[in-house]
Coordinates of C-alpha atoms and ligand atoms in Angstrom, one line a residue:
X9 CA -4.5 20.7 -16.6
X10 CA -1.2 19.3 -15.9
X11 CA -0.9 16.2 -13.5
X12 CA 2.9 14.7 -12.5
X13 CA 3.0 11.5 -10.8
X14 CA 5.7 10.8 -8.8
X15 CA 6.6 6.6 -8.4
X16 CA 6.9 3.8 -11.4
X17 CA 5.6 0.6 -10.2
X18 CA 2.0 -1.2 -10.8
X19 CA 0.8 1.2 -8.0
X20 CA 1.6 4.3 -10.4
X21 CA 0.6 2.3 -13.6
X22 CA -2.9 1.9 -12.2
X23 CA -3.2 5.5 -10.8
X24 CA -2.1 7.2 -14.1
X25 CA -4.5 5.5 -16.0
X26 CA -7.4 6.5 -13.7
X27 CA -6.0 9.7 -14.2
X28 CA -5.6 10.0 -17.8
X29 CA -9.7 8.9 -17.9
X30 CA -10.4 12.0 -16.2
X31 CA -13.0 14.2 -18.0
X32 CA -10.6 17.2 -17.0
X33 CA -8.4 15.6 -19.6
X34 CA -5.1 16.3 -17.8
X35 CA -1.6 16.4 -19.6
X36 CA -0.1 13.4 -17.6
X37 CA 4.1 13.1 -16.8
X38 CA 5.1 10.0 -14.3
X39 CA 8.5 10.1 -13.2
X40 CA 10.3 7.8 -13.6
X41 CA 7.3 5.9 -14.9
X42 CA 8.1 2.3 -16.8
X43 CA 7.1 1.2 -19.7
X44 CA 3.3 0.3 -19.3
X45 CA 3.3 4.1 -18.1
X46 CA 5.0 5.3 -21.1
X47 CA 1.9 4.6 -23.9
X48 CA -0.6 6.6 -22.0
X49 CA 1.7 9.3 -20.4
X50 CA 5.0 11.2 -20.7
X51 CA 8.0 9.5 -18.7
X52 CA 10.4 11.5 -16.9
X53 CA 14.0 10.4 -15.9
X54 CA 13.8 11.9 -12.4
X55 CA 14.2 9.0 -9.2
X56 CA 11.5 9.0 -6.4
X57 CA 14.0 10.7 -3.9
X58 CA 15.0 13.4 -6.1
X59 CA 13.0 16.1 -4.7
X60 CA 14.5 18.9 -5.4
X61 CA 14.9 17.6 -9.0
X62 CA 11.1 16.6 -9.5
X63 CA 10.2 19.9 -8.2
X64 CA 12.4 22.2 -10.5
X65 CA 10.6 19.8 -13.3
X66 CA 6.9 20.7 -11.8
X67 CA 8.1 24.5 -11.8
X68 CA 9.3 24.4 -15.3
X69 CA 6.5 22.4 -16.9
X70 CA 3.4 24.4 -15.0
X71 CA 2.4 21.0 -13.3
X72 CA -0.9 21.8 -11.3
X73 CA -1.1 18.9 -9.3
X74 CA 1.2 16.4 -8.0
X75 CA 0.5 12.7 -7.1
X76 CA 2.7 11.0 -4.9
X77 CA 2.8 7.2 -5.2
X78 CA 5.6 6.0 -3.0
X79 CA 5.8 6.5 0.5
X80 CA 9.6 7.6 0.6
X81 CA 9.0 11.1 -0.6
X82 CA 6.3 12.1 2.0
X83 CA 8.4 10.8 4.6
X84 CA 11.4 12.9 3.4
X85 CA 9.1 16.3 3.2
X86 CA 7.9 16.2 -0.8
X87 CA 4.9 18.1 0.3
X88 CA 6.8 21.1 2.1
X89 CA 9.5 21.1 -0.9
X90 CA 6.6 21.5 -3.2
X91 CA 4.3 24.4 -1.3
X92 CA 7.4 25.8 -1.1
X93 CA 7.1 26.8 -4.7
X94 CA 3.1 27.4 -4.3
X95 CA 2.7 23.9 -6.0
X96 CA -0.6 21.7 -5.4
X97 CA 0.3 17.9 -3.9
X98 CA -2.2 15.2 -3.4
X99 CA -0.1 13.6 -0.3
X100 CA 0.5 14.6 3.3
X101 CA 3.2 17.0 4.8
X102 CA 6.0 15.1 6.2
X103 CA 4.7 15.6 10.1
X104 CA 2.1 13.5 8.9
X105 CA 3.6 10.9 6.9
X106 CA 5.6 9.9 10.1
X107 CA 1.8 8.3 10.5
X108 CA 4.4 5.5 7.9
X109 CA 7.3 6.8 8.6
X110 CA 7.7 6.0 12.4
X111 CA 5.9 3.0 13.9
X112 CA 6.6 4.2 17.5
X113 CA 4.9 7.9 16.3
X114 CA 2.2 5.4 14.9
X115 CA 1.6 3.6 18.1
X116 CA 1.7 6.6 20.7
X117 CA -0.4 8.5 18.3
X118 CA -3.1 5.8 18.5
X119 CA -2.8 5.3 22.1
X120 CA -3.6 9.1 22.7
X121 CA -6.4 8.9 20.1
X122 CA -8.2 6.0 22.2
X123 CA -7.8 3.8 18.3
X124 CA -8.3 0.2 19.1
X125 CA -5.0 -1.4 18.5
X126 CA -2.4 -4.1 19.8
X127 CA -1.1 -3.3 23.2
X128 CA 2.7 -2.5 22.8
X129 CA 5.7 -1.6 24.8
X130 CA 8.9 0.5 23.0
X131 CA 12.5 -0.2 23.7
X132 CA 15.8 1.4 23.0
X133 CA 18.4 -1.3 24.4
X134 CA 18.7 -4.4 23.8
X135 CA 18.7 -5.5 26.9
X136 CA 15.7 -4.5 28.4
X137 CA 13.9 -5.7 25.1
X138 CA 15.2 -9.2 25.5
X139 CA 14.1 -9.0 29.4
X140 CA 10.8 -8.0 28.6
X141 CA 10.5 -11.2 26.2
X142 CA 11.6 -13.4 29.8
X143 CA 9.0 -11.8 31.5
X144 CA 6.1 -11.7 29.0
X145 CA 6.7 -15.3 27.7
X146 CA 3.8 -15.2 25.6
X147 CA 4.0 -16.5 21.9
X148 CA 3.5 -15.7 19.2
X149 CA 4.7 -12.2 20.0
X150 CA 5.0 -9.2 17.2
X151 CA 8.6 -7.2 16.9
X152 CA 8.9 -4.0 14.8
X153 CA 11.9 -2.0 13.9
X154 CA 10.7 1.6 14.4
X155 CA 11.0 3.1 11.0
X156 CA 10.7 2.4 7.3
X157 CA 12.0 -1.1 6.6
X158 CA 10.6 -1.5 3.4
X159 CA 8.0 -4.2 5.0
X160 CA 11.0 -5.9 6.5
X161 CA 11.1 -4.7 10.2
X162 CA 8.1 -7.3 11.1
X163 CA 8.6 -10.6 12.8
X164 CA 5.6 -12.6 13.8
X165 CA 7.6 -15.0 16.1
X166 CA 6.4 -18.2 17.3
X167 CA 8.9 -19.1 19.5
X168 CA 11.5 -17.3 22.1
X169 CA 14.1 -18.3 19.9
X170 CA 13.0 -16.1 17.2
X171 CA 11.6 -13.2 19.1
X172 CA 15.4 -13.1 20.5
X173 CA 17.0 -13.1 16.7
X174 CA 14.6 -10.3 15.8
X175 CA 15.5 -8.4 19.3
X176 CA 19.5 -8.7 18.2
X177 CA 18.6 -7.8 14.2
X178 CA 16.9 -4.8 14.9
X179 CA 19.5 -3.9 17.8
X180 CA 22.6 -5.3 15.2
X181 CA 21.9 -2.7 12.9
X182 CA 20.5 -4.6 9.9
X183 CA 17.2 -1.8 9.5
X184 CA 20.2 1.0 9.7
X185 CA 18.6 4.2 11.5
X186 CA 15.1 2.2 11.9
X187 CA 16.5 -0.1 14.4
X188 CA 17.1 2.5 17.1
X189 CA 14.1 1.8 19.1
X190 CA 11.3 -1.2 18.7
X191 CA 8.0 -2.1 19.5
X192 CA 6.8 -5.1 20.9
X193 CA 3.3 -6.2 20.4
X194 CA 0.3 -8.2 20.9
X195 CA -0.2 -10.3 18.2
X196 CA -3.9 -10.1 16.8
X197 CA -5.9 -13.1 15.4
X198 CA -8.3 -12.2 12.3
X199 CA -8.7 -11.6 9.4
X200 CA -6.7 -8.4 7.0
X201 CA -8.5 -5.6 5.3
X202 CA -6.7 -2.5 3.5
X203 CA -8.8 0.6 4.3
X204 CA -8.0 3.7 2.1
X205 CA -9.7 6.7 3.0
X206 CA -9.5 10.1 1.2
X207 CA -9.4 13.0 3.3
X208 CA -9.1 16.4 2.7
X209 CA -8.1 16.9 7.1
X210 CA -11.9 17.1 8.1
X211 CA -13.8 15.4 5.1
X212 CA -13.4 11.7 4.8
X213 CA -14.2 9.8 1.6
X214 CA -13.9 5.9 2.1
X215 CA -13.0 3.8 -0.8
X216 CA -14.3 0.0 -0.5
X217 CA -11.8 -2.0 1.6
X218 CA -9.3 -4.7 -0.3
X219 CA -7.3 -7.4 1.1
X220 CA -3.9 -8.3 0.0
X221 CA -1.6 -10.9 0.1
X222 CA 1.6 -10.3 1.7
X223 CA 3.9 -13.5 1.8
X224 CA 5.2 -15.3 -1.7
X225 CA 3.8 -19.0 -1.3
X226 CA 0.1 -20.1 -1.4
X227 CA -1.5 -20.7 1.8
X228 CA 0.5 -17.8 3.1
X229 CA 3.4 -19.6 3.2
X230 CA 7.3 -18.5 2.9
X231 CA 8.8 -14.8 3.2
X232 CA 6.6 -11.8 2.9
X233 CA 7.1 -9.7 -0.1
X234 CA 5.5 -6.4 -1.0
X235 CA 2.5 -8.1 -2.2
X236 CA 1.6 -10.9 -4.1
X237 CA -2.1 -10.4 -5.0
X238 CA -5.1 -8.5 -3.8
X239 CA -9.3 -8.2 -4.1
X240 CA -11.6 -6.2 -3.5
X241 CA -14.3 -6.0 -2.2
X242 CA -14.4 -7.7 0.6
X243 CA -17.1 -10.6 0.8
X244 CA -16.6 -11.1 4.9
X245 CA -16.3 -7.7 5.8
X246 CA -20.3 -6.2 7.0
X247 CA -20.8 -2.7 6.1
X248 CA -21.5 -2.2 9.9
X249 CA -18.1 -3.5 10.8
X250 CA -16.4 -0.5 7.9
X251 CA -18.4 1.5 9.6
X252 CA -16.6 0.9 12.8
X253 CA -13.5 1.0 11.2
X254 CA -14.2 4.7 9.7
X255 CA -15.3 6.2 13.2
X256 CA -13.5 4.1 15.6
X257 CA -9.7 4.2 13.5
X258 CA -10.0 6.7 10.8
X259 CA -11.8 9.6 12.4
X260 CA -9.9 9.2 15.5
X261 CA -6.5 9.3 14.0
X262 CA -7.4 12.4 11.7
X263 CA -8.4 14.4 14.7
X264 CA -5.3 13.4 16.8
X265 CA -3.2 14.6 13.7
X266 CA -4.9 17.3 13.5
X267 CA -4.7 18.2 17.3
X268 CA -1.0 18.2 17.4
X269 CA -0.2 20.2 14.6
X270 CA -0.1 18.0 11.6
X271 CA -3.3 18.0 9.8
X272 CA -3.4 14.6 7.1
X273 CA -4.4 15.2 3.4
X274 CA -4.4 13.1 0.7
X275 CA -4.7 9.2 0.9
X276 CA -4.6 7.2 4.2
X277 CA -4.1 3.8 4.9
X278 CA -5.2 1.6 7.7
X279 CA -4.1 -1.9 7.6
X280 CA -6.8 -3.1 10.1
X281 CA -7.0 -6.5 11.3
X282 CA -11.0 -7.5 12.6
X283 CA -10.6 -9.7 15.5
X284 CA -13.3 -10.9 17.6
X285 CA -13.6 -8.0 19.7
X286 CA -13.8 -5.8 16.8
X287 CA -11.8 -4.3 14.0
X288 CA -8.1 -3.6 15.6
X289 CA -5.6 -1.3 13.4
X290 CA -2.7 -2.7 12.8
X291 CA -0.3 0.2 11.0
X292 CA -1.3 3.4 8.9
X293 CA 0.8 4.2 5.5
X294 CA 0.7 7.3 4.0
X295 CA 0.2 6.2 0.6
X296 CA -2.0 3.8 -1.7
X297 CA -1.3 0.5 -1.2
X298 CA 0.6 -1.6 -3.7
X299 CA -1.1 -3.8 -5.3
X300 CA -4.5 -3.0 -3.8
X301 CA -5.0 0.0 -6.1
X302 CA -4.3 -2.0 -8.7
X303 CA -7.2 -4.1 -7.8
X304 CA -9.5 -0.9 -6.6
X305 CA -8.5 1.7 -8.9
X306 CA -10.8 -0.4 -11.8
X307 CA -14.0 -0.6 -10.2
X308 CA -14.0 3.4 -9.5
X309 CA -17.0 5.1 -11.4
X310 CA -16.1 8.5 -9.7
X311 CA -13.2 10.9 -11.5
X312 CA -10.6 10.3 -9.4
X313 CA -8.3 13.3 -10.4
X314 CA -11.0 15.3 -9.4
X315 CA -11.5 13.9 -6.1
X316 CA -7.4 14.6 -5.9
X317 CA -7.8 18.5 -6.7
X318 CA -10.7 18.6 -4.6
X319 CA -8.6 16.8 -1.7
X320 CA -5.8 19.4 -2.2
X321 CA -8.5 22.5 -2.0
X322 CA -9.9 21.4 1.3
X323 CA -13.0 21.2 -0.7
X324 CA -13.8 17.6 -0.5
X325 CA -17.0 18.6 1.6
X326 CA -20.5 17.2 0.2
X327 CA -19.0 15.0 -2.4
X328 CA -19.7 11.6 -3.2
X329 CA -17.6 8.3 -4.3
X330 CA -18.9 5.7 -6.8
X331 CA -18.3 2.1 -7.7
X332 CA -18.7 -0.6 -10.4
X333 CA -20.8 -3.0 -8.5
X334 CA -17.8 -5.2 -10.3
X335 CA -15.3 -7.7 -8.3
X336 CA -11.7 -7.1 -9.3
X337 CA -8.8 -10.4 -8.4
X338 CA -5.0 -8.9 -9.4
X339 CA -2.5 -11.8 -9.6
X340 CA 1.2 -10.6 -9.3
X341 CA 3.7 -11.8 -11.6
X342 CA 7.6 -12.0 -10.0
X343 CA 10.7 -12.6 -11.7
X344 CA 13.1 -15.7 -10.4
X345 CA 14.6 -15.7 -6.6
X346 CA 11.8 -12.9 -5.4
X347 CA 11.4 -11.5 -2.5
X348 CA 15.1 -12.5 -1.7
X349 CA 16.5 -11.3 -5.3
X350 CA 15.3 -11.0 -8.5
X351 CA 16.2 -11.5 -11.9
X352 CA 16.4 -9.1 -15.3
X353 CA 16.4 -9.1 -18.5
X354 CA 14.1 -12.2 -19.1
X355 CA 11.3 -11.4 -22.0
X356 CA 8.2 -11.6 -21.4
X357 CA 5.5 -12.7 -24.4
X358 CA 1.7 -12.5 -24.7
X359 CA 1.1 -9.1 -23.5
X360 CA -0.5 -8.5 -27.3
X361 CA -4.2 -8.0 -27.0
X362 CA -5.8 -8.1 -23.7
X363 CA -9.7 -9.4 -23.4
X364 CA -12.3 -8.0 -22.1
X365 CA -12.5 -7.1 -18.3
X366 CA -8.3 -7.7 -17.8
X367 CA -6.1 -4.8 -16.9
X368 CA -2.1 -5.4 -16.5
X369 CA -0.3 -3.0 -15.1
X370 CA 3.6 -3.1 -15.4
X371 CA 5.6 -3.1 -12.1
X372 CA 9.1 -4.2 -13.1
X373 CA 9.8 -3.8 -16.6
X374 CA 12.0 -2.7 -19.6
X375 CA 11.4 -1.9 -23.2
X376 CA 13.8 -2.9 -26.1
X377 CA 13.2 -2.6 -29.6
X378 CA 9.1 -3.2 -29.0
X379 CA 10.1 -6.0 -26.6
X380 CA 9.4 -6.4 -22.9
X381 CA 11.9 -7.8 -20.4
X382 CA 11.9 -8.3 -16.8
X383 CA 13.1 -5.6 -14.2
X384 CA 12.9 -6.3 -11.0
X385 CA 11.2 -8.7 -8.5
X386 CA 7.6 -8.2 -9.5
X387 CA 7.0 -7.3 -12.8
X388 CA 3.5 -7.1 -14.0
X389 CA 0.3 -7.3 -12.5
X390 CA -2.5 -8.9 -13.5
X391 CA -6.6 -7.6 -12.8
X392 CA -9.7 -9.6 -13.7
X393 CA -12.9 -7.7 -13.2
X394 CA -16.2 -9.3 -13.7
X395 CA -20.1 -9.3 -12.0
X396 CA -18.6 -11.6 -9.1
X397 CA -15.6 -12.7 -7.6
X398 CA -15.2 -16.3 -9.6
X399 CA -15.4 -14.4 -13.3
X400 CA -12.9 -12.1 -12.2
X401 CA -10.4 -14.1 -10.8
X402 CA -10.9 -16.6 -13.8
X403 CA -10.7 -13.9 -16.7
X404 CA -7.4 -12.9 -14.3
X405 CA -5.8 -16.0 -14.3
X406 CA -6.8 -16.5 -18.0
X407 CA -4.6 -14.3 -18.6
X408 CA -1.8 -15.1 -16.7
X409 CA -1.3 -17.9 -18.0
X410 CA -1.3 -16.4 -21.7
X411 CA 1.8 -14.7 -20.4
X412 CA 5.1 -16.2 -19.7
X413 CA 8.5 -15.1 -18.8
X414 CA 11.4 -17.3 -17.7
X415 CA 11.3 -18.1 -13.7
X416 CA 8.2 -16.6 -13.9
X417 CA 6.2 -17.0 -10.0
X418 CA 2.8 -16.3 -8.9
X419 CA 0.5 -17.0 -6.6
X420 CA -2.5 -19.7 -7.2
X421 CA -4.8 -19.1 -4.3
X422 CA -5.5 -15.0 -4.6
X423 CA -9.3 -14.3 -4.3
X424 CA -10.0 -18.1 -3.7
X425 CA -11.6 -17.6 -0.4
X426 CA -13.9 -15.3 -1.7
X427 CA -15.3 -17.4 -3.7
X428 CA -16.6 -19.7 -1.2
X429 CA -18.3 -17.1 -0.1
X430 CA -20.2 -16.0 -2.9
X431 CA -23.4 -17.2 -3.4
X432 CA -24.2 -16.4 -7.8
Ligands
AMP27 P1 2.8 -4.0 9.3 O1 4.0 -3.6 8.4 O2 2.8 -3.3 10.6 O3 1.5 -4.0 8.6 O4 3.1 -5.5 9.5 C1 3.2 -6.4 8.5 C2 2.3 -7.6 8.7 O5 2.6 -8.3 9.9 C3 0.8 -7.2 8.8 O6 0.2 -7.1 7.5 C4 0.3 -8.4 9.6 O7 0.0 -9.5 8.8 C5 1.4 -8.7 10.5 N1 1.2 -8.1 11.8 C6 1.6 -6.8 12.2 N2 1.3 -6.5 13.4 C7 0.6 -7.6 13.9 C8 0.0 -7.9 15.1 N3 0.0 -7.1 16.2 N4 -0.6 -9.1 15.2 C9 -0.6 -10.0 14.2 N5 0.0 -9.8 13.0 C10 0.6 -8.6 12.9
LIG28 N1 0.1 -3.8 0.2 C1 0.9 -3.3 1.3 C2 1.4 -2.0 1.1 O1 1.2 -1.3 0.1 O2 2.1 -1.5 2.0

């Protein structure tokens, strides 16, 4: 069998190497990969948004399943591109991924489905969005740019001051054509959970929830990023309370998608927040979340490219999903100036020999003459795995601190929480 996944960050790092474990033993390709990819599968120079090209590649090569990692290509119609050509994809068609692609879509879609979520209002002038802020006057107050804005359409504002600056940002053209329209919300209090379900449209399969760690700074302090750690699983969260989550967001989403034409396969993602009157979602993606596979993927005692083909087949009926009873703690590693910039070409040493229990996955790197360099804002990331939550996250920052690079940022306080929750 012959498996292409599409994306080259940690995300895809993780996902090819559950993959490449399967007892199917696939022939694996990753375009455009990175280096980490490139010992345990073939790398292919074709960019994320190149759908024709990755296609033409899949048709050539015999590829029998595609895995889409990023959430740009479902959102620009990978899926269709590919059936086109009677190729399998694990991912939704693009009328789903605007589920991602279109927080308004999101919003009005959970509203119709009855999904427990932040009240909201939509606006399309500036104007009326700044007079709804006069007459609301309640902060903190959440604004979102309508469409993709690579996590940076959110503002969690504290005071009118800022909700005004987002208002004019969004309206000023800084998200380009996701600043057309935007939502303002409620903002919930709670605590974060990543939910992933797999779902072949009617079947679900849950995976065990994860929590990441958005902004740079311990304490959740400073800008957000695309993640700066994650865990899993979730000490806080009851199995009661995923339960809710499952049948009260998942199931009702799926069924609305369904219902207006645009049944959902492949992975989805609820970023829920549990408030006190019960788990509220807060956004789907399309897509695994990055790094939260990273700190899932690990644990997984079920084949997960079988899970995929079954996903694709609409024959994930009657199947079941194991895990390590294992924690797993992934510590991200950034280059210099991240999230604002980022800095290349900086080598990176101790990534020899890797002791039991710790995975690293590479997210932004390059490969010179044997050497590893820096590519990007984060570069590697780090998983500790062990029989509770303070072994993982100690063999993980073990090894993080057998690794250096120059300007080299991470954050100290991933997983710590969970610990004071864990009674050994
Ligand atoms: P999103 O891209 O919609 O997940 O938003 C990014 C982050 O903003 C989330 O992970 C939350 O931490 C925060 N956020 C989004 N919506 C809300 C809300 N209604 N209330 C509180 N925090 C929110
Ligand atoms: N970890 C957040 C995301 O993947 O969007």
């Amino acid at each position: 069998m012959r498996v292409l996944v599409v994306g080259g960050g940690g995300r895809e790092h993780a996902l090819v190497e559950a993959i490449a474990a399967s007892h199917l033993e696939p022939e694996v390709f990753c375009a455009p990969g990175n280096p980490g990819i490139a010992r345990i599968a073939e790398v292919v120079d074709i960019p994320v948004d190149d759908l024709v090209a990755l296609r033409d590649f899949a048709v050539s090569r015999s590829i029998d399943l595609t895995v889409v990692g990023p959430e740009i290509p479902l959102i620009n119609g990978i899926s269709e591109c590919f059936w086109e050509e009677g190729l399998q994809v694990f991912g939704p068609s693009r009328a789903a991924a605007r589920i991602e692609g279109s927080k308004v879509f999101s919003k009005e879609m959970m509203r119709h489905a009855g999904v427990p979520t932040a009240e909201f209002e939509v606006f399309d002038r500036e104007d009326r969005a700044l007079d709804y802020l006069h007459r609301r006057n309640e902060f903190p107050i959440v604004l979102k740019a309508d469409g993709v804005a690579s996590g940076k359409g959110v503002t969690v504002a504290k005071t009118p001051e800022e909700a005004e600056s987002a208002v004019r940002e969004v309206f000023g053209g800084r998200f380009g054509a996701a600043g057309e329209r935007i939502l303002i919300e409620e903002c919930l209090v709670g605590r974060e959970a990543s939910i992933f379900v797999v779902t072949d449209g009617e079947n679900i399969l849950p995976f065990l929830p994860a929590q990441d760690y958005k902004r740079i700074g311990d304490g959740d302090e400073g800008p957000n990023t695309g993640g700066m750690g994650a865990y899993s699983p979730l000490l806080w969260m009851e199995p009661a309370t995923y339960g809710q989550i499952v049948e009260e967001i998942i199931r009702p989403t799926l069924h609305q998608l369904a219902l207006i034409g645009a049944p959902y396969t492949g992975l989805l993602y609820a970023g829920v927040m549990v408030t006190e009157d019960g788990p509220k979602a807060l956004e789907f993606n399309c897509r695994f979340g990055d790094p939260e596979t990273q700190a899932i993927l690990p644990r997984l005692g079920s084949d997960l490219l079988e899970l995929m083909v079954a996903t694709s087949d609409g024959t994930l009926a009657g199947r079941e999903i194991s895990w390590s009873s294992d924690k797993a703690v992934c510590v991200v590693l950034a280059s210099e100036g991240y999230p604002e910039s980022s800095h290349s070409g900086d080598e990176i040493s101790g990534l020899g020999d890797l002791p039991a229990g710790v995975y690293v996955y590479h997210a932004g790197t390059s490969e010179r003459d044997g050497r590893f360099y820096t590519n990007g804002g984060r570069v590697l990331n780090i998983i500790g795995t062990g029989p509770n939550v303070l072994e993982a996250r100690a063999r993980a920052y073990a090894a993080v601190e057998s690794i250096h690079f120059e300007g080299m940022q991470y954050r100290t306080d991933i997983a710590l929480e969970a610990i004071e929750l864990e009674e050994i």
